[in-house]
Every structure is written in structure tokens, then in C-alpha cells.
mmCIF file of C-alpha atoms in Angstrom:
data_model
loop_
_atom_site.group_PDB
_atom_site.id
_atom_site.type_symbol
_atom_site.label_atom_id
_atom_site.label_comp_id
_atom_site.label_asym_id
_atom_site.label_seq_id
_atom_site.Cartn_x
_atom_site.Cartn_y
_atom_site.Cartn_z
ATOM 1 C CA ASP B 148 -32.046 -5.216 26.741
ATOM 2 C CA THR B 149 -30.766 -5.940 23.178
ATOM 3 C CA GLY B 150 -27.132 -4.791 23.616
ATOM 4 C CA VAL B 151 -25.131 -1.880 22.878
ATOM 5 C CA SER B 152 -26.526 0.603 20.280
ATOM 6 C CA GLN B 153 -24.929 3.488 18.513
ATOM 7 C CA ASP B 154 -26.434 6.382 16.484
ATOM 8 C CA PRO B 155 -26.064 7.261 13.734
ATOM 9 C CA ARG B 156 -24.589 4.198 11.968
ATOM 10 C CA HIS B 157 -23.121 6.374 9.122
ATOM 11 C CA LYS B 158 -22.236 10.053 8.913
ATOM 12 C CA ILE B 159 -20.897 11.967 6.053
ATOM 13 C CA THR B 160 -19.872 15.491 6.796
ATOM 14 C CA LYS B 161 -17.610 18.229 5.243
ATOM 15 C CA ARG B 162 -14.296 19.217 6.656
ATOM 16 C CA GLY B 163 -14.823 21.845 9.494
ATOM 17 C CA GLN B 164 -18.225 20.667 10.523
ATOM 18 C CA ASN B 165 -19.155 19.380 14.019
ATOM 19 C CA VAL B 166 -20.448 15.954 14.488
ATOM 20 C CA THR B 167 -21.820 14.203 17.535
ATOM 21 C CA PHE B 168 -22.303 10.429 18.041
ATOM 22 C CA ARG B 169 -24.422 8.647 20.689
ATOM 23 C CA CYS B 170 -23.870 5.332 22.390
ATOM 24 C CA ASP B 171 -26.487 3.460 24.601
ATOM 25 C CA PRO B 172 -24.619 0.844 26.623
ATOM 26 C CA ILE B 173 -26.167 -2.283 28.208
ATOM 27 C CA SER B 174 -28.245 -0.940 31.028
ATOM 28 C CA GLU B 175 -26.521 -2.606 33.988
ATOM 29 C CA HIS B 176 -23.010 -1.784 32.815
ATOM 30 C CA ASN B 177 -20.894 0.748 34.795
ATOM 31 C CA ARG B 178 -18.080 1.009 32.191
ATOM 32 C CA LEU B 179 -18.277 2.563 28.809
ATOM 33 C CA TYR B 180 -15.449 2.679 26.273
ATOM 34 C CA TRP B 181 -14.916 4.622 22.912
ATOM 35 C CA TYR B 182 -12.541 3.155 20.411
ATOM 36 C CA ARG B 183 -11.575 4.308 16.804
ATOM 37 C CA GLN B 184 -10.805 1.996 14.135
ATOM 38 C CA THR B 185 -9.363 2.726 10.718
ATOM 39 C CA LEU B 186 -9.260 0.364 7.706
ATOM 40 C CA GLY B 187 -7.153 -2.673 8.192
ATOM 41 C CA GLN B 188 -6.181 -1.899 11.790
ATOM 42 C CA GLY B 189 -7.545 -3.096 15.106
ATOM 43 C CA PRO B 190 -9.437 -0.623 17.265
ATOM 44 C CA GLU B 191 -7.710 1.943 19.304
ATOM 45 C CA PHE B 192 -8.783 3.184 22.706
ATOM 46 C CA LEU B 193 -10.035 6.702 22.922
ATOM 47 C CA THR B 194 -11.617 7.134 26.326
ATOM 48 C CA TYR B 195 -13.736 5.411 29.058
ATOM 49 C CA PHE B 196 -16.058 6.121 31.750
ATOM 50 C CA GLN B 197 -16.918 4.580 35.113
ATOM 51 C CA ASN B 198 -20.632 5.601 35.535
ATOM 52 C CA GLU B 199 -20.504 9.410 34.772
ATOM 53 C CA ALA B 200 -16.892 9.897 35.454
ATOM 54 C CA GLN B 201 -14.390 10.150 32.625
ATOM 55 C CA LEU B 202 -11.424 8.213 33.888
ATOM 56 C CA GLU B 203 -9.018 8.474 31.021
ATOM 57 C CA LYS B 204 -8.353 10.077 27.610
ATOM 58 C CA SER B 205 -6.067 8.750 25.117
ATOM 59 C CA ARG B 206 -3.397 11.002 23.675
ATOM 60 C CA LEU B 207 -5.163 10.152 20.367
ATOM 61 C CA LEU B 208 -7.987 12.457 21.513
ATOM 62 C CA SER B 209 -7.085 16.015 20.448
ATOM 63 C CA ASP B 210 -8.852 18.933 22.061
ATOM 64 C CA ARG B 211 -11.348 18.754 19.163
ATOM 65 C CA PHE B 212 -12.801 15.737 20.730
ATOM 66 C CA SER B 213 -15.053 15.643 23.780
ATOM 67 C CA ALA B 214 -17.047 12.901 25.442
ATOM 68 C CA GLU B 215 -19.666 12.893 28.093
ATOM 69 C CA ARG B 216 -21.734 10.482 29.993
ATOM 70 C CA PRO B 217 -23.945 12.915 31.948
ATOM 71 C CA LYS B 218 -26.193 10.474 33.889
ATOM 72 C CA GLY B 219 -24.068 7.494 33.800
ATOM 73 C CA SER B 220 -26.204 5.878 31.052
ATOM 74 C CA PHE B 221 -25.792 6.899 27.388
ATOM 75 C CA SER B 222 -22.686 8.631 26.186
ATOM 76 C CA THR B 223 -21.982 11.106 23.411
ATOM 77 C CA LEU B 224 -18.637 11.691 21.450
ATOM 78 C CA GLU B 225 -18.377 15.045 19.750
ATOM 79 C CA ILE B 226 -15.849 16.078 17.196
ATOM 80 C CA GLN B 227 -15.374 19.715 16.367
ATOM 81 C CA ARG B 228 -13.958 21.065 13.291
ATOM 82 C CA THR B 229 -13.751 17.778 11.629
ATOM 83 C CA GLU B 230 -10.667 16.825 9.561
ATOM 84 C CA GLN B 231 -10.318 14.356 6.847
ATOM 85 C CA GLY B 232 -8.074 12.293 9.204
ATOM 86 C CA ASP B 233 -10.978 11.800 11.446
ATOM 87 C CA SER B 234 -12.584 9.455 8.943
ATOM 88 C CA ALA B 235 -12.885 6.202 10.686
ATOM 89 C CA MET B 236 -15.314 3.683 12.514
ATOM 90 C CA TYR B 237 -16.035 4.938 16.072
ATOM 91 C CA LEU B 238 -16.975 2.001 18.261
ATOM 92 C CA CYS B 239 -18.547 2.030 21.634
ATOM 93 C CA ALA B 240 -18.411 -0.803 24.253
ATOM 94 C CA SER B 241 -19.682 -1.428 27.618
ATOM 95 C CA SER B 242 -19.009 -3.857 30.464
ATOM 96 C CA PRO B 243 -19.381 -4.417 34.229
ATOM 97 C CA THR B 244 -16.664 -2.794 36.346
ATOM 98 C CA PRO B 245 -13.417 -4.942 35.844
ATOM 99 C CA GLY B 246 -12.886 -7.357 38.823
ATOM 100 C CA GLN B 247 -16.520 -7.943 39.602
ATOM 101 C CA GLY B 248 -16.875 -11.150 37.611
ATOM 102 C CA GLU B 249 -18.007 -10.948 33.929
ATOM 103 C CA GLU B 250 -15.488 -8.763 32.289
ATOM 104 C CA THR B 251 -16.417 -9.329 28.572
ATOM 105 C CA GLN B 252 -16.720 -5.902 26.711
ATOM 106 C CA TYR B 253 -19.752 -5.850 24.365
ATOM 107 C CA PHE B 254 -19.478 -3.758 21.391
ATOM 108 C CA GLY B 255 -21.936 -1.721 19.484
ATOM 109 C CA PRO B 256 -22.318 -1.726 15.566
ATOM 110 C CA GLY B 257 -20.218 1.329 15.311
ATOM 111 C CA THR B 258 -20.634 4.781 13.616
ATOM 112 C CA ARG B 259 -18.695 5.124 10.425
ATOM 113 C CA LEU B 260 -17.632 8.721 9.783
ATOM 114 C CA LEU B 261 -16.494 9.968 6.414
ATOM 115 C CA VAL B 262 -15.107 13.625 6.296
ATOM 116 C CA LEU B 263 -14.981 15.047 2.729
ATOM 117 C CA LYS M 232 4.389 -0.929 26.751
ATOM 118 C CA GLN M 233 1.850 -3.701 25.769
ATOM 119 C CA GLU M 234 1.798 -4.600 22.147
ATOM 120 C CA VAL M 235 -0.430 -7.271 20.497
ATOM 121 C CA THR M 236 0.413 -8.910 17.192
ATOM 122 C CA GLN M 237 -1.504 -11.372 15.096
ATOM 123 C CA ILE M 238 -0.107 -13.397 12.460
ATOM 124 C CA PRO M 239 -0.980 -14.187 9.691
ATOM 125 C CA ALA M 240 -2.705 -10.911 8.529
ATOM 126 C CA ALA M 241 -4.871 -12.916 6.076
ATOM 127 C CA LEU M 242 -5.714 -16.527 5.595
ATOM 128 C CA SER M 243 -7.585 -18.474 3.031
ATOM 129 C CA VAL M 244 -8.655 -22.084 3.493
ATOM 130 C CA PRO M 245 -11.025 -24.439 1.899
ATOM 131 C CA GLU M 246 -14.234 -25.351 3.697
ATOM 132 C CA GLY M 247 -13.915 -28.121 6.295
ATOM 133 C CA GLU M 248 -10.260 -27.533 7.228
ATOM 134 C CA ASN M 249 -9.255 -27.018 10.860
ATOM 135 C CA LEU M 250 -7.269 -23.836 11.438
ATOM 136 C CA VAL M 251 -5.319 -21.976 13.987
ATOM 137 C CA LEU M 252 -5.029 -18.210 14.505
ATOM 138 C CA ASN M 253 -2.133 -16.627 16.403
ATOM 139 C CA CYS M 254 -1.963 -13.879 18.814
ATOM 140 C CA SER M 255 1.034 -12.754 20.754
ATOM 141 C CA PHE M 256 1.513 -10.071 23.455
ATOM 142 C CA THR M 257 4.621 -8.462 24.983
ATOM 143 C CA ASP M 258 3.652 -7.971 28.512
ATOM 144 C CA SER M 259 2.623 -11.311 30.154
ATOM 145 C CA ALA M 260 0.928 -9.614 33.250
ATOM 146 C CA ILE M 261 -2.527 -9.805 31.746
ATOM 147 C CA TYR M 262 -5.804 -10.207 33.472
ATOM 148 C CA ASN M 263 -7.527 -11.918 30.557
ATOM 149 C CA LEU M 264 -7.472 -12.222 26.904
ATOM 150 C CA GLN M 265 -10.417 -11.737 24.698
ATOM 151 C CA TRP M 266 -11.182 -13.001 21.099
ATOM 152 C CA PHE M 267 -13.632 -11.086 18.856
ATOM 153 C CA ARG M 268 -15.017 -11.572 15.366
ATOM 154 C CA GLN M 269 -15.733 -8.624 13.072
ATOM 155 C CA ASP M 270 -17.716 -8.861 9.873
ATOM 156 C CA PRO M 271 -17.060 -6.202 7.192
ATOM 157 C CA GLY M 272 -18.307 -2.782 8.327
ATOM 158 C CA LYS M 273 -19.856 -4.192 11.408
ATOM 159 C CA GLY M 274 -19.075 -3.993 15.151
ATOM 160 C CA LEU M 275 -17.226 -6.590 17.146
ATOM 161 C CA THR M 276 -18.867 -9.750 18.423
ATOM 162 C CA SER M 277 -17.177 -11.268 21.494
ATOM 163 C CA LEU M 278 -16.264 -14.986 20.863
ATOM 164 C CA LEU M 279 -14.304 -16.149 23.948
ATOM 165 C CA LEU M 280 -12.669 -14.452 27.097
ATOM 166 C CA ILE M 281 -9.859 -16.493 28.926
ATOM 167 C CA GLN M 282 -9.047 -15.383 32.281
ATOM 168 C CA SER M 283 -5.348 -15.290 33.281
ATOM 169 C CA SER M 284 -5.663 -18.305 35.465
ATOM 170 C CA GLN M 285 -7.263 -20.487 32.686
ATOM 171 C CA ARG M 286 -5.442 -22.357 29.898
ATOM 172 C CA GLU M 287 -8.334 -22.627 27.505
ATOM 173 C CA GLN M 288 -11.949 -21.908 26.656
ATOM 174 C CA THR M 289 -14.272 -23.620 24.283
ATOM 175 C CA SER M 290 -17.367 -22.519 22.476
ATOM 176 C CA GLY M 291 -18.813 -24.886 19.945
ATOM 177 C CA ARG M 292 -16.340 -25.280 17.148
ATOM 178 C CA LEU M 293 -13.936 -22.637 18.709
ATOM 179 C CA ASN M 294 -11.318 -23.239 21.164
ATOM 180 C CA ALA M 295 -9.022 -20.612 22.536
ATOM 181 C CA SER M 296 -5.845 -21.347 24.479
ATOM 182 C CA LEU M 297 -3.695 -19.066 26.554
ATOM 183 C CA ASP M 298 0.068 -19.358 27.628
ATOM 184 C CA LYS M 299 0.862 -16.337 29.571
ATOM 185 C CA SER M 300 4.464 -17.268 30.196
ATOM 186 C CA SER M 301 5.244 -17.291 26.332
ATOM 187 C CA GLY M 302 2.862 -14.382 25.682
ATOM 188 C CA ARG M 303 0.794 -16.314 23.221
ATOM 189 C CA SER M 304 -2.839 -17.346 22.495
ATOM 190 C CA THR M 305 -4.435 -19.362 19.807
ATOM 191 C CA LEU M 306 -7.794 -19.601 18.353
ATOM 192 C CA TYR M 307 -8.663 -22.939 16.997
ATOM 193 C CA ILE M 308 -11.585 -23.246 14.503
ATOM 194 C CA ALA M 309 -12.632 -26.720 13.789
ATOM 195 C CA ALA M 310 -14.363 -27.812 10.467
ATOM 196 C CA SER M 311 -14.414 -24.355 9.059
ATOM 197 C CA GLN M 312 -17.400 -23.083 7.126
ATOM 198 C CA PRO M 313 -17.981 -20.211 4.832
ATOM 199 C CA GLY M 314 -19.902 -18.323 7.417
ATOM 200 C CA ASP M 315 -16.614 -18.332 9.472
ATOM 201 C CA SER M 316 -15.288 -15.726 6.843
ATOM 202 C CA ALA M 317 -14.481 -12.547 8.917
ATOM 203 C CA THR M 318 -11.645 -10.842 10.700
ATOM 204 C CA TYR M 319 -10.765 -12.175 13.925
ATOM 205 C CA LEU M 320 -9.203 -9.842 16.675
ATOM 206 C CA CYS M 321 -7.502 -10.562 19.932
ATOM 207 C CA ALA M 322 -7.254 -8.111 22.671
ATOM 208 C CA VAL M 323 -5.855 -7.749 26.223
ATOM 209 C CA PRO M 324 -6.790 -5.193 28.907
ATOM 210 C CA LEU M 325 -4.267 -2.633 29.988
ATOM 211 C CA GLY M 326 -3.614 -3.362 33.638
ATOM 212 C CA ASN M 327 -6.855 -3.428 35.561
ATOM 213 C CA THR M 328 -8.325 -0.483 33.592
ATOM 214 C CA GLY M 329 -10.288 -2.714 31.270
ATOM 215 C CA LYS M 330 -9.345 -0.628 28.306
ATOM 216 C CA LEU M 331 -8.376 -3.058 25.583
ATOM 217 C CA ILE M 332 -5.173 -3.281 23.330
ATOM 218 C CA PHE M 333 -5.945 -4.967 20.093
ATOM 219 C CA GLY M 334 -4.024 -6.835 17.495
ATOM 220 C CA GLN M 335 -4.330 -5.861 13.896
ATOM 221 C CA GLY M 336 -6.586 -8.815 13.199
ATOM 222 C CA THR M 337 -6.538 -11.723 10.807
ATOM 223 C CA THR M 338 -8.858 -11.844 8.044
ATOM 224 C CA LEU M 339 -10.149 -15.272 7.225
ATOM 225 C CA GLN M 340 -11.676 -16.429 4.065
ATOM 226 C CA VAL M 341 -13.300 -20.076 3.992
ATOM 227 C CA LYS M 342 -13.947 -21.027 0.366
ATOM 228 C CA PRO M 343 -16.856 -23.367 -0.385
#
């Protein structure tokens, strides 16, 4: 296992278009997190999954955002009707379930989104 | 509400200097604290994780300390090198959910 992977690495889209990002976590990790990072800021939590269950969504996540982890493995994050304010780096991270020893979150390389 | 602050926002030092990066958090009831490194346009690389019961962790030239009672952590980098140039982020989990609250980061430049 080579770590957390994300696809695509870069996405340029026009305002109003839909985009979908994919995250493949470390295979034995139950937890999967999505974060968003804008320039000069630390990442902000968006949502997370325990296996296939989505446990929480941040208030930052408007109704245009949806995330899935259908089989408890990879996850997708979809943004509908993109806006220029959605331009950011979208980061995925995975970890074992907290409280079960190793709790380090491992991050993927991110998907950089630019909405024109 | 947990807030994480990092000071300074940017730091420039000559090669070979020892340096300290600071991280403070408002709610001392944390499970752990994690330090990350981020190169420009890249994802985050985990450097060190300190459990709430620990006072410090070391990895190579890096040493991270944790003082829960004062709500502070420091990352000490010994004998800095140009390759250490990056943004350093600290983060604490919110309760036992695992979701991380990040500071704004300190951007370090080590000049040859």
C-alpha cells in the first residue's frame, strides 16, 4: 500500500459545472476524512466516514456538496453547480478508528480545484 | 470552541540555526496533538503525534513538546537545512471524533 491517493490532482472547471473527486485511503483504515484548504490557511474539516457511514458534515458543506463511501473503501466528493468560492485544495485523509492505537491521520496529495 | 493558533506566521533563518515553532490551543482537553509539514501545492506529511499523556516526541532533528495545562506545543528543529523549508501545521482532534482542527501554519524558509 503506497498511502492515500487522490484523483485528479488538478481540476479547472467553469462556474456552474459539476465536479467529482476520488480518494483511495490506506486499505486497512476505517476512518476517512475530507478537508478543504484555501491559500494561506490551515485545512478545514468538511466531513468524515467510519467505514461506509458518513458520521458528520461540517456547516461549511452546503447542499451543493455530497460525499459517499459506498463500500467502505474509496470515497467520492461531488460539488454541483460550482462557484468561484469553491476554488481550493481538497484534501483526503485516513486513519484507524480513534482509540484503537495508531491515530495518525495520513493525508493524500490533494486535488486543487480552480473554478473560472 | 477549540481554536488553534500558530505564531509566527512566517520565519526566515540561516542554515544551521536551531529554531522553535509555536502552537497554542484554547481547550486543553485534547487526546493528542499532531505536527505536519506541507510543501507548496502538496498534501500534508505527518511529522510527529504526541498523545495527551506524553510530554514530548522526537524524530531525528525534530522534537515536539506538549504542555496541556498551558495549551501549548512547540516543534523544535535542530541544525536547520534548506530542505526544511516548508509550512508547518499543528492540529488537535475535536473530542474523540478524530476530525482535526488546524492552526494557520508557520511558513519556514531556511537560507543556504
